Amino acid sequence: MQAAALFSFVRRIAGCFVVVILLCVEAHAAQRPNFILFIADDLAWDDVGAYGHKTIRTPNIDKLAREGMRFDRAFLTCSSCSPSRSSIITGRYPHNTDAEQLHWPLPAVHVTFVELLKSAGYWTASAGKWHLGEAAKQKFDVVKEADPSGFQLAAGAKQIKAKGDQSGCIDWLPTLRDRPKDKPFFLWLAALDPHRDYEPNSIPQPYRPEDIVLPPYLPDHPDVRKDLALYYDEITRLDGFVGQVLEELDRQGERDNTFVLFISDNGRPFPRDKTTLYDSGIKTPWIVRWPGNVTPETVCRQLVSSVDIAPTMLELAGVKIPASFEGRSFSPLLKDPRRSIRQYVYAERHWHDYEAQLRAIRSPRYKYIRNAYPEAPNSPPADAVRSLTYRAMQQLRDANKLTPEQMACFLKPRPVEELYDLDSDPFELKNLAGSVHHAKTLAQLRDALFAWQRATNDEISERRTPDEFDRETGEPLPTRKRPRPSKQQMLEAAP
């Protein structure tokens, strides 16, 4: 009897241990943070109230910054829509994604942080702009692709007629509401705002010409102000959708357990901004809110790169970071924003409507740019060439009424090397590459850039992708191919 009682006692104790272990596992799973990644489309880093803009209304994004951490030296690996996104999702530099040119689909072979979260028990969804190709849709549980022409596209479903989603954001809220409630979640919420083309009256109180803050490389012309006002409108529209998602998080009681990151995929779609490697093209707003883990109203001035997002989210989720990722987790900065995780950030430019090959390296103070095709002018994207702004600039150019800074996008040949002191020249208007006083800095950054290229197997291809649009009109050339061949198709077609 004593032996039987002892056996029963031991069995009960063992059962209690099993229950405790299961409860600990469940508690750990419950503590894993949710993730929301907001991606604006063509939003300049300083066109947000939280970064000091005096007239653009972004109350929800500003509140996000007050409740979290604002990063003031955050950069993208590419100032071009789809290559930037492919870099973010794979944690790899564009030239290593096989999707470095605009519209090239991300091959299925590349590992993304999303599928790793999915394998670890996260529910993963994308809603809004989709610019990664068909194969990447399988990395998510759900993909709701916005189509501004009036169709709603869903993964694995037929085209369904719906209202045109000019913002790209109408499915953000339903996706958050319809998620399974028994799993942690990751949401990739990608807007179409403030990408061109623009329509008047996209918000109830449109911006006026006098609200515009002009950078020195754009002329003060009525059409330029009108164009920028329409761009401002879409930023405020985007801010409203961000606010809706944050309110829904509160309603669901998920605010405190959700890591929110707001960024843009590249700079504003204007001359000398988008597709360039100047800060106006590659610097991004970067705001993190994670209650209880990030101190409100903090500012981080350390360098971070969009290639760092993937390893950070995996680390915070307790998921092993694969060797293929080339970024570094920025999670240490969330606890101590004074801590540095990198000496430099790197960026690259490939084909985007027009042929181009540039590389850049940036320290906290200096930027070095190297141009492989200096014979071509610094043309903005084709939709920007067709814009009110560029038309006005062409007229002023022909009348010899542009300043040297405003003429920069028309000049050719361009310098092979550019060097800027961002502390004294934040708009990067004075090229110091020929300055004897900066020869040491030039040599250091040049060597560091070449070292990064060797380490990441970055080579400038001898095979050039030609222009598909006229650089003066922005209209398609007769040689334009739609759809464009992928990198693999180009390699297979090569002699």
Coordinates of C-alpha atoms in Angstrom, one line a residue:
M1 CA 0.0 0.0 0.0
Q2 CA 2.8 2.4 0.8
A3 CA 4.5 1.7 -2.5
A4 CA 1.2 2.3 -4.4
A5 CA 0.6 5.6 -2.5
L6 CA 4.1 6.7 -3.2
F7 CA 3.7 5.9 -6.9
S8 CA 0.4 7.9 -7.0
F9 CA 2.0 10.8 -5.2
V10 CA 4.9 10.9 -7.7
R11 CA 2.5 10.7 -10.6
R12 CA 0.5 13.6 -9.3
I13 CA 3.7 15.7 -8.9
A14 CA 4.9 14.8 -12.4
G15 CA 1.5 15.9 -13.7
C16 CA 1.9 19.2 -12.0
F17 CA 5.3 19.7 -13.5
V18 CA 3.8 19.0 -17.0
V19 CA 1.1 21.5 -16.4
V20 CA 3.6 24.1 -15.2
I21 CA 5.8 23.6 -18.3
L22 CA 2.8 23.9 -20.6
L23 CA 1.7 27.1 -18.9
C24 CA 5.2 28.5 -19.2
V25 CA 5.2 27.6 -22.9
E26 CA 1.8 29.2 -23.4
A27 CA 2.9 32.3 -21.4
H28 CA 6.0 32.6 -23.6
A29 CA 3.9 32.4 -26.8
A30 CA 1.5 35.0 -25.5
Q31 CA 4.4 37.3 -24.7
R32 CA 5.8 37.2 -28.2
P33 CA 5.2 40.6 -29.7
N34 CA 2.9 41.3 -32.6
F35 CA 4.4 43.3 -35.5
I36 CA 3.0 46.0 -37.7
L37 CA 5.1 47.4 -40.5
F38 CA 3.7 50.5 -42.1
I39 CA 5.3 51.3 -45.5
A40 CA 4.5 54.7 -47.1
D41 CA 5.1 54.9 -50.9
D42 CA 7.4 57.7 -51.9
L43 CA 7.4 59.7 -48.7
A44 CA 10.4 62.0 -47.9
W45 CA 11.8 61.6 -44.4
D46 CA 11.2 65.2 -43.4
D47 CA 7.7 65.6 -44.9
V48 CA 6.2 64.5 -41.5
G49 CA 5.4 66.7 -38.6
A50 CA 7.4 64.6 -36.2
Y51 CA 10.5 65.5 -38.2
G52 CA 9.9 69.2 -38.1
H53 CA 7.7 69.9 -41.1
K54 CA 5.6 73.0 -40.3
T55 CA 2.6 72.6 -42.5
I56 CA 2.0 69.0 -43.4
R57 CA -0.7 67.5 -41.0
T58 CA 0.3 64.1 -39.7
P59 CA -1.2 64.0 -36.2
N60 CA -1.3 60.2 -36.0
I61 CA 2.3 59.6 -37.1
D62 CA 3.4 62.4 -34.8
K63 CA 1.6 60.8 -31.9
L64 CA 3.3 57.5 -32.8
A65 CA 6.7 59.3 -32.4
R66 CA 5.7 60.9 -29.1
E67 CA 4.7 57.4 -27.8
G68 CA 7.9 55.8 -29.1
M69 CA 11.3 56.4 -30.6
R70 CA 12.1 58.6 -33.6
F71 CA 15.2 57.6 -35.6
D72 CA 17.0 60.6 -37.2
R73 CA 19.6 58.7 -39.3
A74 CA 17.6 55.9 -40.9
F75 CA 18.3 54.9 -44.5
L76 CA 17.1 52.7 -47.2
T77 CA 19.3 50.4 -49.3
C78 CA 17.7 51.7 -52.5
S79 CA 15.6 54.7 -53.5
S80 CA 13.3 52.6 -55.9
C81 CA 10.0 51.0 -55.0
S82 CA 10.2 47.2 -55.5
P83 CA 14.0 46.8 -55.0
S84 CA 13.7 48.6 -51.7
R85 CA 10.9 46.3 -50.6
S86 CA 12.7 43.2 -51.7
S87 CA 15.7 44.3 -49.7
I88 CA 13.5 44.9 -46.6
I89 CA 11.8 41.6 -46.6
T90 CA 14.9 39.5 -47.3
G91 CA 17.3 41.4 -45.1
R92 CA 19.7 41.5 -48.1
Y93 CA 21.2 44.3 -50.2
P94 CA 19.3 44.8 -53.5
H95 CA 22.1 43.3 -55.7
N96 CA 21.8 40.1 -53.7
T97 CA 18.0 39.7 -54.0
D98 CA 17.9 39.1 -57.8
A99 CA 15.3 41.8 -57.8
E100 CA 17.4 44.9 -57.9
Q101 CA 15.7 46.5 -60.9
L102 CA 12.2 48.1 -60.8
H103 CA 9.4 45.5 -61.3
W104 CA 11.7 42.5 -61.0
P105 CA 9.9 39.9 -59.0
L106 CA 11.5 38.5 -55.9
P107 CA 12.4 34.8 -56.7
A108 CA 10.9 32.2 -54.4
V109 CA 14.3 30.8 -53.5
H110 CA 15.1 33.8 -51.3
V111 CA 14.2 33.4 -47.6
T112 CA 12.2 36.2 -46.0
F113 CA 11.7 37.1 -42.4
V114 CA 7.9 36.8 -43.0
E115 CA 7.9 33.1 -43.8
L116 CA 10.2 32.5 -40.8
L117 CA 7.7 34.2 -38.5
K118 CA 4.9 32.2 -40.2
S119 CA 6.8 28.9 -39.5
A120 CA 7.2 30.0 -35.9
G121 CA 3.4 30.3 -35.4
Y122 CA 2.7 33.9 -36.4
W123 CA -0.2 34.8 -38.6
T124 CA 1.2 36.9 -41.5
A125 CA -0.7 39.2 -43.8
S126 CA 0.0 41.9 -46.4
A127 CA -2.6 44.5 -47.3
G128 CA -2.2 47.4 -49.8
K129 CA 0.4 47.9 -52.4
W130 CA 2.1 44.7 -53.6
H131 CA 5.3 45.1 -55.5
L132 CA 7.2 41.9 -54.9
G133 CA 5.9 39.5 -57.6
E134 CA 3.8 36.4 -57.4
A135 CA 6.2 34.0 -55.8
A136 CA 6.6 36.1 -52.7
K137 CA 2.9 35.9 -52.0
Q138 CA 3.4 32.4 -50.7
K139 CA 5.5 33.7 -47.9
F140 CA 2.3 35.2 -46.3
D141 CA -0.9 33.6 -45.0
V142 CA -2.9 36.3 -46.6
V143 CA -2.2 38.9 -49.3
K144 CA -4.8 41.5 -50.1
E145 CA -3.4 43.5 -53.1
A146 CA -4.8 47.0 -53.7
D147 CA -5.5 48.0 -57.2
P148 CA -6.3 51.7 -57.7
S149 CA -7.9 51.0 -61.1
G150 CA -11.0 49.6 -59.4
F151 CA -10.3 46.0 -58.8
Q152 CA -9.4 44.2 -55.5
L153 CA -6.9 41.4 -56.0
A154 CA -6.6 38.7 -53.4
A155 CA -4.1 35.8 -53.3
G156 CA -5.7 32.6 -54.7
A157 CA -8.9 34.5 -55.7
K158 CA -10.4 35.8 -58.9
Q159 CA -10.6 39.5 -59.6
I160 CA -13.4 41.1 -57.7
K161 CA -14.9 44.4 -58.8
A162 CA -14.6 47.0 -56.0
K163 CA -14.2 50.7 -55.5
G164 CA -10.8 52.0 -56.7
D165 CA -8.4 52.1 -53.8
Q166 CA -6.4 55.2 -54.6
S167 CA -4.8 55.2 -51.1
G168 CA -3.9 51.5 -51.1
C169 CA -5.1 51.4 -47.4
I170 CA -8.7 50.4 -47.4
D171 CA -8.0 46.8 -46.4
W172 CA -5.7 47.7 -43.5
L173 CA -8.4 47.8 -40.9
P174 CA -10.4 44.7 -42.1
T175 CA -7.2 42.7 -42.2
L176 CA -6.4 43.6 -38.6
R177 CA -10.0 42.9 -37.5
D178 CA -10.3 39.6 -39.3
R179 CA -7.1 38.0 -38.0
P180 CA -7.2 34.8 -36.0
K181 CA -7.2 35.8 -32.3
D182 CA -5.2 32.8 -31.1
K183 CA -1.9 33.6 -32.8
P184 CA 0.6 36.5 -32.7
F185 CA 0.5 38.4 -35.9
F186 CA 2.7 40.3 -38.4
L187 CA 1.1 42.8 -40.7
W188 CA 2.8 44.3 -43.8
L189 CA 0.6 47.4 -44.4
A190 CA 1.8 49.1 -47.6
A191 CA 0.2 52.3 -48.9
L192 CA 0.0 53.7 -52.4
D193 CA 0.1 57.2 -50.9
P194 CA 1.9 59.5 -51.7
H195 CA 2.9 57.9 -55.0
R196 CA 2.0 59.6 -58.3
D197 CA -0.4 60.1 -60.0
Y198 CA -2.2 62.8 -58.0
E199 CA -5.9 63.8 -58.1
P200 CA -7.3 67.0 -56.6
N201 CA -9.5 67.0 -53.5
S202 CA -8.2 63.7 -52.1
I203 CA -8.8 65.1 -48.6
P204 CA -11.5 67.4 -47.2
Q205 CA -9.1 70.3 -46.6
P206 CA -6.5 70.3 -49.4
Y207 CA -3.2 72.2 -49.0
R208 CA -2.7 75.6 -50.5
P209 CA 0.3 76.9 -52.5
E210 CA 1.3 79.0 -49.5
D211 CA 1.6 75.9 -47.4
I212 CA 4.5 74.5 -49.5
V213 CA 8.1 74.3 -48.1
L214 CA 10.4 74.2 -51.1
P215 CA 13.9 72.6 -51.1
P216 CA 16.5 74.8 -52.8
Y217 CA 16.9 72.4 -55.7
L218 CA 13.2 73.0 -56.8
P219 CA 12.2 76.4 -58.3
D220 CA 9.5 78.6 -56.7
H221 CA 6.9 78.3 -59.5
P222 CA 3.1 78.1 -59.2
D223 CA 3.0 74.6 -60.9
V224 CA 5.7 73.3 -58.6
R225 CA 3.7 74.5 -55.5
K226 CA 0.5 73.0 -57.0
D227 CA 2.2 69.7 -57.5
L228 CA 3.7 69.6 -54.0
A229 CA 0.3 70.5 -52.5
L230 CA -1.3 67.4 -54.1
Y231 CA 1.6 65.3 -52.7
Y232 CA 1.0 66.8 -49.3
D233 CA -2.7 65.9 -49.6
E234 CA -1.9 62.2 -49.9
I235 CA 0.5 62.3 -46.9
T236 CA -2.4 63.5 -44.8
R237 CA -4.7 60.9 -46.2
L238 CA -2.1 58.2 -45.4
D239 CA -1.9 59.5 -41.8
G240 CA -5.6 59.0 -41.4
F241 CA -5.3 55.3 -42.2
V242 CA -2.4 54.9 -39.8
G243 CA -4.6 56.4 -37.1
Q244 CA -7.4 53.9 -37.8
V245 CA -5.1 51.0 -37.4
L246 CA -3.7 52.3 -34.1
E247 CA -7.2 52.9 -32.7
E248 CA -8.1 49.4 -33.6
L249 CA -5.1 48.1 -31.8
D250 CA -6.3 49.9 -28.7
R251 CA -9.8 48.5 -29.1
Q252 CA -8.5 44.9 -29.4
G253 CA -6.3 45.4 -26.3
E254 CA -3.1 44.7 -28.4
R255 CA -1.4 48.1 -28.1
D256 CA 1.1 47.1 -25.4
N257 CA 2.1 43.9 -27.1
T258 CA 2.6 45.2 -30.6
F259 CA 5.8 46.5 -32.1
V260 CA 4.9 49.2 -34.7
L261 CA 7.4 50.5 -37.2
F262 CA 6.6 53.3 -39.7
I263 CA 8.9 53.8 -42.7
S264 CA 8.8 54.8 -46.4
D265 CA 10.2 52.8 -49.3
N266 CA 12.0 55.8 -50.8
G267 CA 12.0 59.6 -51.1
R268 CA 9.4 61.9 -52.6
P269 CA 8.7 61.5 -56.4
F270 CA 10.2 64.8 -57.5
P271 CA 13.4 65.8 -59.3
R272 CA 16.6 65.1 -57.3
D273 CA 14.7 63.0 -54.7
K274 CA 13.3 59.5 -55.6
T275 CA 15.8 57.2 -57.4
T276 CA 18.8 59.3 -56.2
L277 CA 21.3 58.4 -53.5
Y278 CA 21.0 61.8 -51.9
D279 CA 19.4 61.8 -48.5
S280 CA 16.2 63.1 -50.1
G281 CA 16.0 59.7 -51.9
I282 CA 17.3 57.2 -49.3
K283 CA 16.7 58.8 -45.9
T284 CA 13.4 57.5 -44.4
P285 CA 11.1 58.4 -41.6
W286 CA 11.6 55.6 -39.0
I287 CA 9.4 55.5 -36.0
V288 CA 9.1 52.7 -33.5
R289 CA 6.4 52.3 -30.8
W290 CA 6.6 49.3 -28.4
P291 CA 5.1 50.2 -25.0
G292 CA 7.0 49.0 -22.1
N293 CA 10.1 48.4 -24.2
V294 CA 10.7 51.7 -25.9
T295 CA 10.8 54.9 -23.8
P296 CA 8.3 57.5 -25.2
E297 CA 9.6 60.7 -26.7
T298 CA 13.1 59.3 -27.4
V299 CA 15.3 60.1 -30.3
C300 CA 18.0 57.9 -31.8
R301 CA 20.7 59.5 -33.9
Q302 CA 22.6 56.3 -34.7
L303 CA 22.8 54.9 -38.2
V304 CA 20.3 52.2 -39.1
S305 CA 19.5 50.6 -42.5
S306 CA 16.4 49.0 -43.9
V307 CA 18.4 45.8 -44.3
D308 CA 18.4 45.7 -40.4
I309 CA 14.6 45.3 -40.1
A310 CA 14.4 41.6 -40.9
P311 CA 16.9 40.4 -38.3
T312 CA 15.4 42.7 -35.7
M313 CA 11.9 41.3 -36.0
L314 CA 13.2 37.8 -35.9
E315 CA 15.3 38.4 -32.8
L316 CA 12.4 40.0 -31.0
A317 CA 10.2 37.1 -31.9
G318 CA 12.8 34.6 -30.7
V319 CA 13.3 33.2 -34.1
K320 CA 16.8 32.2 -35.4
I321 CA 18.3 34.7 -37.9
P322 CA 19.4 32.9 -41.0
A323 CA 23.0 33.3 -42.4
S324 CA 21.6 34.8 -45.6
F325 CA 20.6 38.0 -43.9
E326 CA 23.1 40.8 -44.3
G327 CA 21.6 43.4 -41.9
R328 CA 22.1 43.8 -38.1
S329 CA 19.5 43.8 -35.5
F330 CA 18.8 47.3 -34.2
S331 CA 17.1 46.0 -31.0
P332 CA 20.0 47.3 -28.8
L333 CA 19.1 50.8 -29.8
L334 CA 15.6 50.4 -28.4
K335 CA 17.0 50.1 -24.9
D336 CA 19.9 52.5 -25.4
P337 CA 19.6 54.9 -28.4
R338 CA 23.2 56.2 -27.8
R339 CA 24.6 52.8 -28.7
S340 CA 26.0 52.4 -32.2
I341 CA 25.4 49.2 -34.3
R342 CA 27.1 50.3 -37.5
Q343 CA 29.8 52.6 -38.8
Y344 CA 28.2 53.1 -42.2
V345 CA 25.1 52.5 -44.2
Y346 CA 25.1 51.6 -47.9
A347 CA 22.8 52.3 -50.8
E348 CA 22.6 51.4 -54.5
R349 CA 20.8 52.6 -57.6
H350 CA 19.9 50.3 -60.5
W351 CA 17.5 50.6 -63.5
H352 CA 14.3 52.5 -62.7
D353 CA 12.7 53.7 -66.0
Y354 CA 16.2 54.8 -67.0
E355 CA 19.5 53.0 -67.0
A356 CA 21.7 53.8 -64.0
Q357 CA 24.3 52.2 -61.7
L358 CA 25.4 54.1 -58.6
R359 CA 26.6 53.1 -55.1
A360 CA 26.8 55.2 -52.0
I361 CA 28.2 54.9 -48.5
R362 CA 27.2 57.2 -45.6
S363 CA 28.8 57.9 -42.2
P364 CA 27.0 60.0 -39.6
R365 CA 28.6 63.0 -41.3
Y366 CA 29.7 62.3 -44.8
K367 CA 28.3 60.8 -48.0
Y368 CA 30.3 59.3 -50.9
I369 CA 28.6 58.4 -54.2
R370 CA 30.1 56.6 -57.1
N371 CA 28.5 56.7 -60.6
A372 CA 29.2 54.0 -63.2
Y373 CA 27.3 55.8 -65.9
P374 CA 28.3 59.5 -65.6
E375 CA 27.3 60.2 -69.2
A376 CA 23.6 60.0 -68.4
P377 CA 21.7 62.9 -66.7
N378 CA 20.2 62.5 -63.2
S379 CA 16.6 62.2 -64.6
P380 CA 13.8 61.5 -62.1
P381 CA 11.4 58.6 -62.6
A382 CA 9.2 58.8 -65.8
D383 CA 6.1 59.8 -63.9
A384 CA 8.0 62.7 -62.3
V385 CA 9.3 63.7 -65.8
R386 CA 5.6 64.0 -66.9
S387 CA 4.8 66.1 -63.8
L388 CA 3.8 69.7 -63.4
T389 CA 7.1 70.3 -61.6
Y390 CA 9.4 68.9 -64.3
R391 CA 7.4 70.7 -67.1
A392 CA 7.9 74.0 -65.2
M393 CA 11.6 73.2 -64.7
Q394 CA 12.1 72.6 -68.4
Q395 CA 10.5 75.9 -69.3
L396 CA 12.7 77.7 -66.8
R397 CA 15.7 75.8 -68.0
D398 CA 15.1 76.9 -71.6
A399 CA 14.7 80.5 -70.4
N400 CA 18.0 80.3 -68.4
K401 CA 16.1 80.9 -65.2
L402 CA 17.2 77.9 -63.1
T403 CA 19.9 78.2 -60.4
P404 CA 22.9 75.8 -60.7
E405 CA 21.3 73.6 -57.9
Q406 CA 18.0 73.4 -59.9
M407 CA 19.9 72.5 -63.1
A408 CA 21.5 69.5 -61.6
C409 CA 19.0 67.0 -63.0
F410 CA 19.6 68.1 -66.6
L411 CA 23.4 68.2 -66.6
K412 CA 25.6 65.7 -68.3
P413 CA 28.1 64.3 -67.9
R414 CA 27.8 64.0 -64.2
P415 CA 30.7 63.5 -61.8
V416 CA 32.0 60.0 -61.3
E417 CA 32.5 60.7 -57.6
E418 CA 30.6 62.9 -55.2
L419 CA 31.4 63.7 -51.6
Y420 CA 29.2 65.8 -49.2
D421 CA 29.5 67.0 -45.7
L422 CA 25.9 66.6 -44.4
D423 CA 26.6 68.6 -41.3
S424 CA 27.3 71.8 -43.2
D425 CA 25.4 70.9 -46.4
P426 CA 22.3 68.9 -45.6
F427 CA 20.9 69.3 -49.2
E428 CA 24.1 67.9 -50.7
L429 CA 24.6 70.8 -53.0
K430 CA 28.4 71.3 -52.7
N431 CA 30.5 68.4 -54.1
L432 CA 33.7 68.1 -52.2
A433 CA 35.2 65.3 -54.2
G434 CA 37.8 67.6 -55.7
S435 CA 38.7 69.4 -52.5
V436 CA 42.2 68.8 -51.2
H437 CA 41.0 69.5 -47.7
H438 CA 38.7 66.4 -47.9
A439 CA 41.1 64.1 -49.8
K440 CA 41.6 61.9 -46.8
T441 CA 37.8 61.5 -46.1
L442 CA 37.2 60.8 -49.8
A443 CA 39.9 58.0 -49.8
Q444 CA 38.5 56.5 -46.6
L445 CA 35.0 56.3 -47.9
R446 CA 36.0 55.1 -51.3
D447 CA 38.0 52.3 -49.8
A448 CA 35.2 51.4 -47.4
L449 CA 32.7 51.3 -50.2
F450 CA 34.9 49.0 -52.3
A451 CA 35.4 46.8 -49.3
W452 CA 31.7 46.5 -48.8
Q453 CA 31.2 45.7 -52.5
R454 CA 33.8 42.9 -52.3
A455 CA 32.3 41.5 -49.1
T456 CA 28.8 41.4 -50.6
N457 CA 29.8 40.3 -54.1
D458 CA 28.6 43.5 -55.7
E459 CA 29.8 43.9 -59.3
I460 CA 28.8 46.5 -61.8
S461 CA 27.4 44.4 -64.7
E462 CA 28.6 45.1 -68.2
R463 CA 25.1 44.3 -69.5
R464 CA 23.2 47.5 -69.4
T465 CA 19.4 47.8 -69.2
P466 CA 18.4 50.6 -71.7
D467 CA 16.0 53.4 -71.0
E468 CA 12.3 52.6 -71.6
F469 CA 11.1 56.2 -71.4
D470 CA 12.1 59.4 -73.1
R471 CA 14.0 61.6 -70.7
E472 CA 12.4 64.8 -71.8
T473 CA 8.8 63.7 -72.2
G474 CA 8.5 60.7 -69.9
E475 CA 6.6 58.9 -72.6
P476 CA 7.4 55.2 -73.4
L477 CA 9.9 54.5 -76.0
P478 CA 9.2 52.0 -78.9
T479 CA 11.6 49.5 -77.3
R480 CA 9.7 49.3 -74.0
K481 CA 8.9 45.8 -72.9
R482 CA 5.9 45.0 -70.8
P483 CA 6.1 43.0 -68.7
R484 CA 9.8 43.5 -68.2
P485 CA 11.9 40.4 -68.2
S486 CA 13.2 39.2 -64.9
K487 CA 16.9 38.9 -64.0
Q488 CA 16.8 35.2 -64.7
Q489 CA 15.1 35.7 -68.1
M490 CA 17.7 38.3 -69.1
L491 CA 20.5 35.9 -68.1
E492 CA 19.0 33.1 -70.1
A493 CA 18.6 35.3 -73.1
A494 CA 22.2 36.6 -73.0
P495 CA 24.4 35.3 -75.8

